[in-house]
Coordinates of N, CA and C and ligand atoms in Angstrom, one line a residue:
M919 N 0.9 -1.4 0.1 CA -0.1 -0.2 0.2 C 1.1 1.3 0.0
P920 N 0.3 2.5 -0.8 CA 1.1 3.6 -0.6 C 1.1 4.2 0.8
P921 N 2.2 4.6 1.2 CA 2.3 5.4 2.3 C 1.0 6.8 2.3
T922 N 0.6 7.0 3.7 CA -0.3 7.9 3.6 C -0.5 8.4 5.1
A923 N -0.9 9.5 5.0 CA -1.8 10.1 6.6 C -2.9 9.2 6.6
T924 N -3.0 8.8 7.6 CA -4.3 8.2 7.6 C -5.8 9.4 8.2
L925 N -6.7 8.5 8.0 CA -8.4 9.3 8.4 C -8.1 9.7 9.8
E926 N -7.3 8.4 11.1 CA -7.2 9.0 12.3 C -6.1 10.1 12.1
D927 N -5.3 10.3 11.7 CA -4.2 11.2 12.1 C -5.1 12.6 11.8
I928 N -5.5 12.6 10.8 CA -6.6 14.0 10.3 C -7.6 14.1 11.4
K929 N -8.3 13.3 11.8 CA -9.2 13.6 12.8 C -8.5 13.6 13.9
A930 N -7.7 13.0 14.5 CA -6.9 13.8 15.7 C -6.2 15.2 15.7
H931 N -6.1 15.5 14.4 CA -5.6 16.6 14.4 C -6.9 17.6 14.6
Q932 N -7.9 17.5 13.9 CA -8.9 18.0 14.2 C -9.7 18.3 15.6
L933 N -9.3 17.4 16.3 CA -9.7 17.0 17.7 C -8.9 18.2 18.6
K934 N -7.8 18.1 18.3 CA -6.6 19.1 19.2 C -7.2 20.1 19.0
I935 N -7.6 21.0 17.6 CA -7.9 22.0 17.4 C -9.3 22.7 18.3
E936 N -10.6 21.4 18.1 CA -11.4 21.8 18.9 C -11.2 21.8 20.2
K937 N -10.3 21.3 20.8 CA -9.9 21.3 22.6 C -8.9 22.1 22.5
G938 N -8.7 23.4 21.6 CA -7.4 24.2 21.8 C -5.9 23.8 22.1
K939 N -6.0 22.4 21.5 CA -4.8 22.0 22.0 C -3.7 22.5 21.2
I940 N -4.0 23.3 20.0 CA -2.6 23.6 19.1 C -2.1 25.1 19.5
T941 N -1.1 25.2 19.8 CA -0.9 26.4 20.7 C 0.6 26.9 19.6
S942 N 0.4 28.5 19.9 CA 1.5 28.7 19.1 C 3.1 28.2 19.5
D943 N 3.0 27.7 20.7 CA 4.2 27.6 21.4 C 5.6 26.6 20.6
N944 N 5.1 26.1 19.8 CA 6.4 25.2 19.1 C 6.8 25.9 17.9
L945 N 6.2 27.2 17.7 CA 6.1 27.8 16.1 C 7.5 28.7 16.4
P946 N 8.4 28.7 15.4 CA 9.8 29.5 15.7 C 9.1 31.2 15.7
P947 N 10.2 31.9 16.2 CA 9.7 33.7 16.5 C 9.5 34.1 14.9
C948 N 8.7 35.0 14.9 CA 8.0 35.9 13.8 C 9.2 35.9 12.7
P949 N 9.3 35.3 11.5 CA 10.4 35.9 10.7 C 10.9 37.4 10.2
C950 N 9.3 38.1 10.5 CA 10.0 39.2 10.2 C 10.4 40.3 11.4
C951 N 10.0 40.5 12.4 CA 10.4 41.1 13.6 C 10.7 40.3 14.5
S952 N 10.9 39.0 14.6 CA 11.3 37.8 15.6 C 10.8 38.0 17.3
V953 N 9.2 38.8 16.9 CA 8.8 38.8 18.4 C 8.7 36.7 19.0
A954 N 8.6 36.4 20.1 CA 8.5 34.8 20.5 C 7.0 34.2 20.0
S955 N 7.0 33.3 19.2 CA 6.0 32.6 18.8 C 4.9 32.5 20.0
E956 N 5.3 32.6 21.4 CA 4.1 32.5 22.5 C 3.8 33.5 22.6
F957 N 3.6 34.7 22.3 CA 2.8 36.0 22.0 C 2.0 36.0 20.9
F958 N 1.8 34.9 20.1 CA 0.8 35.1 18.8 C -0.5 34.8 19.2
K959 N -1.2 35.6 18.5 CA -2.7 35.2 18.7 C -3.1 34.1 17.9
I960 N -4.4 33.7 17.7 CA -4.8 33.1 17.5 C -5.6 33.6 15.9
H961 N -5.6 33.4 14.7 CA -5.9 34.5 13.9 C -7.2 34.2 13.2
A962 N -7.3 33.2 12.5 CA -8.1 32.1 11.8 C -8.1 31.0 12.0
Y963 N -9.3 30.1 11.7 CA -9.3 28.6 11.5 C -9.8 28.4 9.7
R964 N -8.7 27.9 9.1 CA -9.1 27.5 7.6 C -9.2 26.2 7.4
E965 N -10.5 26.0 6.9 CA -10.5 24.2 6.6 C -10.1 24.0 5.3
R966 N -9.4 22.9 5.4 CA -8.2 22.4 4.4 C -8.4 21.0 3.9
R967 N -8.7 20.5 2.4 CA -8.9 19.4 2.1 C -7.7 18.4 2.0
F968 N -7.4 17.4 2.5 CA -6.0 16.5 2.5 C -7.0 15.0 1.8
L969 N -6.1 14.9 0.3 CA -6.6 13.7 -0.1 C -5.5 12.6 0.3
I970 N -6.2 11.6 0.6 CA -5.2 10.5 1.3 C -5.8 9.2 0.7
I971 N -4.6 8.1 0.7 CA -5.1 6.7 -0.2 C -5.4 5.7 0.7
I972 N -6.6 5.4 0.7 CA -7.0 4.0 1.4 C -7.7 3.0 0.6
E973 N -6.8 2.0 0.6 CA -7.0 0.5 -0.3 C -7.1 1.4 -1.8
M974 N -6.3 2.0 -2.6 CA -5.6 2.1 -3.5 C -7.1 3.2 -4.2
L975 N -7.8 3.8 -2.9 CA -8.8 5.2 -3.8 C -8.6 6.1 -2.8
I976 N -8.3 7.2 -3.6 CA -8.1 8.5 -3.4 C -9.0 9.6 -2.6
K977 N -9.2 9.7 -1.4 CA -10.2 10.2 -0.8 C -10.1 11.4 0.0
A978 N -10.9 12.3 0.1 CA -10.5 13.6 0.8 C -10.9 13.5 2.0
A979 N -10.3 14.2 3.0 CA -10.8 14.6 4.4 C -10.3 15.7 5.0
Y980 N -11.1 16.5 5.3 CA -11.2 17.4 5.8 C -10.7 18.1 7.1
C981 N -9.7 19.0 7.7 CA -9.6 19.4 8.7 C -9.0 20.5 8.9
S982 N -8.9 21.7 9.8 CA -8.8 22.9 10.1 C -7.3 22.9 10.4
L983 N -6.6 24.2 9.6 CA -5.3 24.7 10.2 C -5.5 25.8 11.1
V984 N -4.7 25.9 12.1 CA -4.7 27.3 12.6 C -4.0 28.4 12.0
R985 N -4.5 29.5 11.9 CA -3.6 30.7 11.6 C -3.3 31.6 12.6
F986 N -1.8 31.7 12.4 CA -1.6 32.7 14.3 C -0.7 34.1 13.4
I987 N -1.6 35.2 14.5 CA -0.9 36.2 13.9 C 0.2 37.2 14.9
C988 N 1.1 38.0 14.5 CA 2.3 38.3 15.0 C 1.9 39.4 16.0
P989 N 1.6 39.6 17.2 CA 1.2 40.8 17.6 C 2.1 42.1 17.1
G990 N 3.3 41.9 16.7 CA 4.5 42.6 16.5 C 4.4 43.4 15.3
C991 N 3.8 42.8 14.2 CA 3.8 43.0 13.0 C 2.9 42.7 12.2
G992 N 1.6 42.1 12.1 CA 0.6 41.6 12.0 C 1.0 40.4 10.9
K993 N 1.9 39.9 10.7 CA 2.4 38.6 9.7 C 1.3 37.8 10.3
T994 N 0.8 36.8 9.3 CA 0.1 35.5 9.8 C 0.8 34.3 9.3
I995 N 0.9 33.5 10.3 CA 1.5 32.0 10.5 C 0.9 31.2 10.5
T996 N 1.3 29.8 9.4 CA -0.3 29.1 9.6 C 1.2 28.0 10.4
H997 N -0.2 26.9 11.4 CA 0.6 26.5 11.9 C 0.0 24.6 11.2
Y998 N 1.2 24.1 10.4 CA 1.1 22.8 9.8 C 1.4 21.6 10.9
P999 N 0.1 20.6 10.7 CA 0.4 19.2 11.4 C 1.5 18.6 10.6
D1000 N 2.0 17.7 11.4 CA 3.2 17.1 10.6 C 2.9 16.4 9.4
F1001 N 1.3 15.8 9.0 CA 1.5 15.6 7.9 C 0.9 16.2 6.7
A1002 N 1.3 17.9 6.9 CA 0.7 18.2 6.0 C 1.9 19.6 5.6
I1003 N 2.1 19.6 3.9 CA 3.0 20.6 4.1 C 2.0 22.1 3.0
P1004 N 2.7 23.3 3.2 CA 1.7 24.1 2.2 C 1.6 24.3 0.7
H1005 N 0.2 24.3 0.7 CA 0.3 24.3 -0.7 C -0.1 22.6 -1.2
K1006 N -0.2 21.8 -0.6 CA 0.0 20.4 -1.0 C -1.4 19.7 -0.3
H1007 N -2.2 19.2 -1.5 CA -3.4 18.5 -0.5 C -2.7 16.8 -0.4
Y1008 N -1.8 16.7 -0.9 CA -1.9 15.0 -0.4 C -0.9 15.4 0.7
T1009 N -1.0 14.2 1.4 CA 0.0 14.0 2.5 C 1.3 13.6 2.8
L1010 N 2.1 14.2 3.3 CA 3.9 14.3 3.3 C 3.9 12.7 3.3
P1011 N 3.4 11.8 3.9 CA 4.1 10.4 3.7 C 3.6 10.1 2.4
T1012 N 2.6 10.8 2.0 CA 2.8 9.9 0.2 C 3.2 10.9 -0.5
I1013 N 3.8 11.9 -0.3 CA 4.7 13.1 -1.4 C 6.0 12.5 -0.8
T1014 N 6.2 12.2 0.2 CA 7.8 11.7 0.2 C 7.9 10.0 -0.4
G1015 N 6.7 9.2 0.2 CA 6.9 8.0 -0.3 C 6.9 7.7 -2.1
F1016 N 6.3 8.5 -2.6 CA 6.2 8.2 -4.0 C 7.8 8.9 -4.9
S1017 N 7.8 9.8 -4.2 CA 8.9 11.1 -4.9 C 10.1 9.6 -4.3
T1018 N 10.1 9.3 -3.1 CA 11.3 8.6 -2.7 C 11.6 7.2 -3.7
S1019 N 10.4 6.8 -4.2 CA 10.5 5.3 -5.1 C 10.9 5.8 -6.4
Y1020 N 10.7 6.9 -6.9 CA 11.0 7.5 -8.0 C 12.3 7.9 -8.3
V1021 N 12.6 8.9 -7.1 CA 14.3 9.2 -7.5 C 15.1 8.3 -6.7
E1022 N 15.0 7.5 -5.9 CA 15.8 6.1 -5.4 C 16.5 5.4 -6.7
S1023 N 15.3 5.3 -7.6 CA 15.8 4.0 -8.8 C 16.2 4.8 -9.7
E1024 N 17.0 3.6 -10.3 CA 17.8 3.8 -11.2 C 17.1 4.0 -12.7
N1025 N 16.0 3.6 -13.0 CA 15.4 3.4 -14.5 C 13.9 3.5 -13.9
M1026 N 13.0 4.1 -12.9 CA 11.6 4.3 -12.9 C 11.4 5.5 -13.6
T1027 N 10.5 5.2 -14.4 CA 9.9 6.6 -15.0 C 8.8 7.0 -14.3
Y1028 N 8.0 8.2 -14.4 CA 7.2 8.6 -13.8 C 5.7 8.1 -13.7
Q1029 N 5.7 7.6 -15.1 CA 4.6 6.5 -15.2 C 4.7 5.2 -14.2
Q1030 N 6.0 4.8 -14.3 CA 6.1 3.5 -13.2 C 6.1 3.9 -11.6
A1031 N 6.2 5.4 -11.6 CA 6.6 5.7 -10.1 C 4.5 5.5 -9.2
V1032 N 3.9 6.0 -10.2 CA 2.5 6.0 -9.5 C 2.1 4.7 -9.3
M1033 N 2.4 4.0 -9.9 CA 2.2 2.0 -9.6 C 2.5 1.7 -8.8
V1034 N 1.4 0.9 -7.9 CA 1.5 0.5 -6.9 C 0.8 -0.8 -7.0
D1035 N 1.6 -2.1 -6.9 CA 1.2 -3.4 -7.1 C 0.6 -3.5 -8.3
N1036 N 1.2 -3.1 -9.6 CA 0.4 -3.4 -10.7 C -1.0 -2.6 -11.3
S1037 N -1.2 -1.3 -10.1 CA -2.3 -0.7 -10.6 C -2.2 1.0 -10.0
V1038 N -3.0 1.6 -10.3 CA -2.4 2.7 -9.8 C -3.7 3.8 -9.2
P1039 N -3.5 4.3 -7.7 CA -4.3 4.8 -6.9 C -5.5 5.8 -7.9
G1040 N -6.9 5.4 -7.6 CA -7.4 6.5 -8.1 C -8.6 6.8 -7.6
Y1041 N -9.6 7.6 -8.1 CA -10.4 8.7 -7.2 C -11.6 7.6 -7.4
P1042 N -12.5 7.4 -6.4 CA -13.6 6.6 -6.5 C -14.9 7.4 -7.8
E1043 N -15.7 6.7 -8.2 CA -16.4 6.9 -9.7 C -17.1 8.6 -9.2
S1044 N -17.8 8.6 -7.9 CA -18.5 9.7 -7.8 C -17.8 10.9 -7.7
D1045 N -16.4 10.7 -7.6 CA -15.6 12.3 -7.4 C -15.0 12.3 -9.0
S1046 N -16.3 12.5 -9.8 CA -15.4 12.8 -11.0 C -15.2 14.4 -11.7
T1047 N -14.7 14.8 -10.8 CA -14.9 16.4 -11.0 C -12.8 15.9 -11.0
E1048 N -12.6 15.1 -10.4 CA -10.8 14.8 -10.9 C -10.3 14.2 -11.5
A1049 N -9.1 14.3 -11.8 CA -8.7 13.0 -12.5 C -9.0 11.7 -12.0
P1050 N -9.1 10.5 -13.0 CA -9.6 9.6 -12.7 C -8.8 8.8 -11.9
T1051 N -6.9 8.9 -11.8 CA -6.2 8.3 -11.0 C -4.9 9.5 -10.7
L1052 N -4.1 8.8 -9.8 CA -3.1 9.7 -9.7 C -1.8 9.6 -11.3
A1053 N -1.6 11.2 -11.5 CA -1.4 11.4 -12.7 C 0.4 11.2 -12.5
P1054 N 1.2 10.9 -13.3 CA 2.4 11.1 -13.3 C 3.4 12.0 -13.2
S1055 N 2.5 13.4 -13.6 CA 2.7 14.6 -13.5 C 2.7 15.1 -12.3
T1056 N 2.2 14.8 -11.1 CA 2.3 14.6 -9.8 C 3.2 14.1 -9.0
I1057 N 3.6 13.4 -9.2 CA 4.7 12.9 -8.9 C 5.9 13.5 -9.3
H1058 N 6.3 14.4 -10.5 CA 6.6 15.0 -11.2 C 6.8 16.6 -10.2
R1059 N 5.8 16.9 -10.0 CA 5.8 18.2 -9.1 C 6.1 18.2 -7.8
W1060 N 5.8 16.8 -7.4 CA 6.3 16.4 -5.8 C 7.8 16.4 -5.8
V1061 N 8.4 16.1 -6.7 CA 9.9 16.0 -6.7 C 10.4 17.3 -6.5
T1062 N 9.9 18.1 -7.4 CA 9.8 19.6 -7.6 C 10.0 20.3 -6.1
T1063 N 8.9 20.0 -5.3 CA 8.8 20.9 -4.4 C 9.7 20.2 -3.1
L1064 N 9.8 18.8 -2.9 CA 10.6 18.3 -2.0 C 12.5 19.0 -2.6
G1065 N 12.9 19.0 -4.0 CA 13.8 19.6 -4.3 C 13.9 21.3 -3.9
G1066 N 13.0 21.7 -3.1 CA 13.2 23.5 -3.0 C 13.4 23.6 -1.9
F1067 N 13.4 22.4 -0.6 CA 13.7 23.1 0.5 C 15.0 23.4 0.9
T1068 N 15.5 24.0 -0.1 CA 16.9 24.0 0.1 C 17.3 24.8 1.4
Q1069 N 16.7 25.7 2.3 CA 17.5 26.4 3.0 C 16.8 25.4 4.6
T1070 N 16.0 24.7 4.3 CA 15.9 23.8 5.8 C 16.9 22.7 5.3
C1071 N 17.0 22.2 4.0 CA 18.6 21.2 4.3 C 19.4 21.5 4.8
R1072 N 19.8 22.9 4.5 CA 20.9 23.7 5.0 C 21.5 23.9 6.4
T1073 N 20.2 24.2 6.8 CA 20.0 24.3 8.2 C 20.3 22.7 9.4
A1074 N 19.5 22.3 8.2 CA 19.1 20.8 9.0 C 20.7 20.0 9.0
L1075 N 21.6 19.9 8.0 CA 22.9 19.8 7.6 C 23.7 20.1 8.8
I1076 N 23.6 21.6 9.2 CA 24.5 22.5 10.0 C 24.1 21.8 11.5
L1077 N 22.9 21.7 12.1 CA 22.3 20.7 13.1 C 22.7 19.6 13.3
L1078 N 23.1 18.8 12.2 CA 23.4 17.5 12.2 C 24.8 17.4 12.6
L1079 N 25.5 18.2 12.2 CA 27.1 18.1 11.9 C 27.1 18.7 13.6
Q1080 N 26.6 19.5 14.1 CA 26.9 20.2 15.3 C 26.9 18.8 16.4
E1081 N 25.9 18.2 16.4 CA 25.4 17.3 17.2 C 26.1 15.8 17.1
N1082 N 27.1 15.6 15.4 CA 27.8 14.7 15.2 C 29.0 15.1 14.3
P1083 N 29.8 15.6 14.6 CA 30.8 16.2 13.7 C 31.8 15.2 12.6
V1084 N 31.5 13.6 12.9 CA 32.0 13.1 12.2 C 30.9 12.0 11.4
S1085 N 29.8 12.7 11.3 CA 28.6 11.9 10.7 C 29.5 12.0 9.1
S1086 N 28.8 10.4 8.9 CA 29.2 10.3 6.9 C 28.4 10.8 6.2
I1087 N 27.1 12.2 6.8 CA 26.4 12.6 5.8 C 26.9 13.4 4.7
C1088 N 27.8 14.1 5.2 CA 28.7 15.1 3.9 C 29.0 14.3 2.5
R1089 N 29.6 13.0 3.2 CA 30.2 11.9 2.5 C 29.1 11.3 1.4
D1090 N 28.1 11.2 2.2 CA 26.9 10.0 1.5 C 26.2 11.1 0.6
L1091 N 26.1 12.6 1.0 CA 25.3 13.2 -0.2 C 26.1 14.1 -1.1
A1092 N 27.6 13.3 -1.2 CA 28.4 13.6 -2.2 C 28.3 12.5 -3.1
R1093 N 27.8 11.1 -2.3 CA 28.0 10.0 -3.5 C 26.5 10.1 -4.3
L1094 N 25.9 10.6 -4.1 CA 24.4 10.4 -4.6 C 24.3 11.0 -6.1
I1095 N 24.1 10.2 -7.0 CA 23.8 10.6 -8.5 C 22.6 10.5 -8.8
I1096 N 22.5 11.3 -9.6 CA 21.2 11.5 -10.9 C 21.3 10.4 -12.3
P1097 N 20.8 9.6 -12.2 CA 21.0 9.0 -14.0 C 20.5 9.7 -14.6
Q1098 N 21.9 10.0 -16.0 CA 21.5 11.0 -17.4 C 19.7 11.1 -17.5
R1099 N 19.4 9.8 -17.6 CA 18.1 9.8 -18.4 C 16.6 10.1 -17.8
K1100 N 17.2 10.8 -16.5 CA 16.4 11.0 -15.7 C 16.2 12.6 -15.3
Y1101 N 16.8 13.2 -16.5 CA 16.6 14.9 -16.5 C 16.7 15.2 -18.4
K1102 N 16.7 16.3 -18.9 CA 16.8 16.6 -19.8 C 17.6 18.2 -19.6
T1103 N 17.5 19.3 -18.4 CA 17.9 20.2 -18.2 C 18.7 20.1 -16.9
E1104 N 19.8 21.2 -16.8 CA 20.6 21.1 -15.5 C 19.7 21.5 -14.4
N1105 N 18.5 22.6 -15.0 CA 17.3 22.5 -13.8 C 16.7 21.6 -12.9
R1106 N 16.2 20.7 -14.1 CA 15.8 19.3 -13.5 C 16.7 18.9 -12.3
K1107 N 17.6 18.7 -13.4 CA 18.8 17.7 -12.6 C 19.0 18.3 -11.0
K1108 N 19.0 19.8 -10.9 CA 18.9 20.5 -9.6 C 18.4 20.0 -8.7
Q1109 N 16.9 19.9 -9.2 CA 15.7 19.6 -8.5 C 15.6 18.0 -8.0
L1110 N 16.2 17.1 -9.1 CA 16.1 15.9 -8.8 C 17.4 15.7 -7.3
D1111 N 18.5 16.5 -7.5 CA 19.2 16.3 -6.5 C 18.9 16.7 -5.3
G1112 N 18.1 17.9 -5.5 CA 17.6 18.3 -3.9 C 16.6 17.5 -3.4
C1113 N 16.1 16.9 -4.4 CA 15.1 16.3 -3.3 C 16.0 15.0 -3.1
R1114 N 16.6 14.2 -3.9 CA 17.6 13.2 -2.9 C 18.1 13.6 -1.6
Q1115 N 18.9 14.6 -1.8 CA 19.5 15.1 -0.9 C 18.5 15.6 0.6
M1116 N 17.5 16.0 0.1 CA 16.6 16.2 1.3 C 16.1 15.1 2.0
L1117 N 15.7 14.0 1.1 CA 15.4 12.3 1.6 C 16.1 12.1 2.5
M1118 N 17.6 12.0 2.4 CA 18.5 11.5 2.9 C 18.6 12.5 4.1
I1119 N 19.0 13.6 3.9 CA 18.9 14.7 5.4 C 18.0 14.2 6.6
E1120 N 16.8 14.2 5.7 CA 15.7 13.8 6.5 C 15.7 12.4 7.4
A1121 N 16.1 11.3 6.6 CA 16.7 9.9 7.4 C 17.4 10.4 8.4
F1122 N 18.8 11.1 8.6 CA 19.7 11.4 8.9 C 19.3 11.8 10.4
F1123 N 18.2 13.1 10.0 CA 17.6 13.7 10.9 C 16.3 13.1 12.0
R1124 N 15.8 12.6 11.5 CA 15.3 11.5 12.3 C 15.9 10.4 13.1
S1125 N 16.7 9.9 12.7 CA 17.8 9.0 13.4 C 18.3 9.6 14.5
S1126 N 18.9 10.9 14.5 CA 19.5 11.8 15.3 C 18.5 12.4 16.1
F1127 N 17.7 13.3 15.9 CA 16.8 14.1 16.6 C 15.3 13.2 16.7
N1128 N 15.3 12.2 16.1 CA 13.8 11.2 16.6 C 12.8 12.4 16.2
T1129 N 12.9 13.2 15.6 CA 11.9 14.2 15.0 C 12.1 14.7 13.3
S1130 N 11.2 14.7 12.5 CA 11.4 15.0 11.2 C 11.6 16.7 11.1
I1131 N 12.5 16.9 9.9 CA 12.7 18.5 9.2 C 11.4 19.6 9.2
F1132 N 10.5 18.4 8.8 CA 9.0 18.9 8.9 C 8.2 18.8 10.0
T1133 N 8.0 19.8 10.6 CA 7.4 21.1 10.4 C 7.7 22.0 11.0
K1134 N 8.5 21.5 12.1 CA 8.9 22.8 12.8 C 10.0 23.5 12.4
L1135 N 11.0 22.9 12.1 CA 12.5 23.3 10.8 C 11.8 23.8 9.8
A1136 N 11.3 23.4 9.2 CA 10.8 23.9 7.9 C 9.9 25.4 7.9
T1137 N 9.4 25.3 9.1 CA 8.1 26.2 9.1 C 9.2 27.6 9.7
R1138 N 10.3 26.9 10.0 CA 11.1 28.6 10.7 C 12.1 28.8 9.6
C1139 N 12.2 27.8 8.7 CA 13.2 28.3 7.3 C 12.0 28.7 6.2
G1140 N 10.5 28.8 6.7 CA 9.7 29.3 5.8 C 9.2 28.7 4.5
F1141 N 9.5 27.2 4.9 CA 9.1 26.0 3.9 C 10.0 26.4 2.5
S1142 N 11.2 26.9 2.7 CA 12.0 27.1 1.4 C 13.4 26.7 1.8
Ligands
ZN2048 ZN1 6.0 39.7 13.1

């Protein structure tokens, strides 16, 4: 089965919101004026539609996200649960799962990357407004997104080397190779490389700090 956040994960987040358990305490300080996050006020609740994959069917699940406002400058900052990233309806496990199988395989095409056990996750018939199945171009976009967390990766790398100066991570990153058949332009090569690096840094980060670079560190880096 393709990885996905579960309906329970999404319901649990909604319940936390309803019980007032989502606070700004874990957010980084305001990126504009450095006011500490504990002073942020709740600004709005925005309903978000997430897409999760249950038994090869793509289903919508809804929950709110909390948006905080900085009292210093009025900047609004969205709190993301660990299964979500900005501008994406699919959940982080799905995005990283499919992207990993594409970038870490030497020969896989995008058409093959959407396949799971010889079939492609699809939308139920009733949901006819959507594309009928997960599209290869979606995986292409996910790789682009994951390859774009340059600042987050750079910061994570610094933290990893502070924690373990003799870590093999720099050597391991330098060894990553993107097969030539996977790109036609230097720009795409850079995105593929960025995506592979991000996935490796995430794995090291999880084993060193027992947490993901998403979403606290990524939030602090403005998801860049
Ligand atoms: Zn501010």
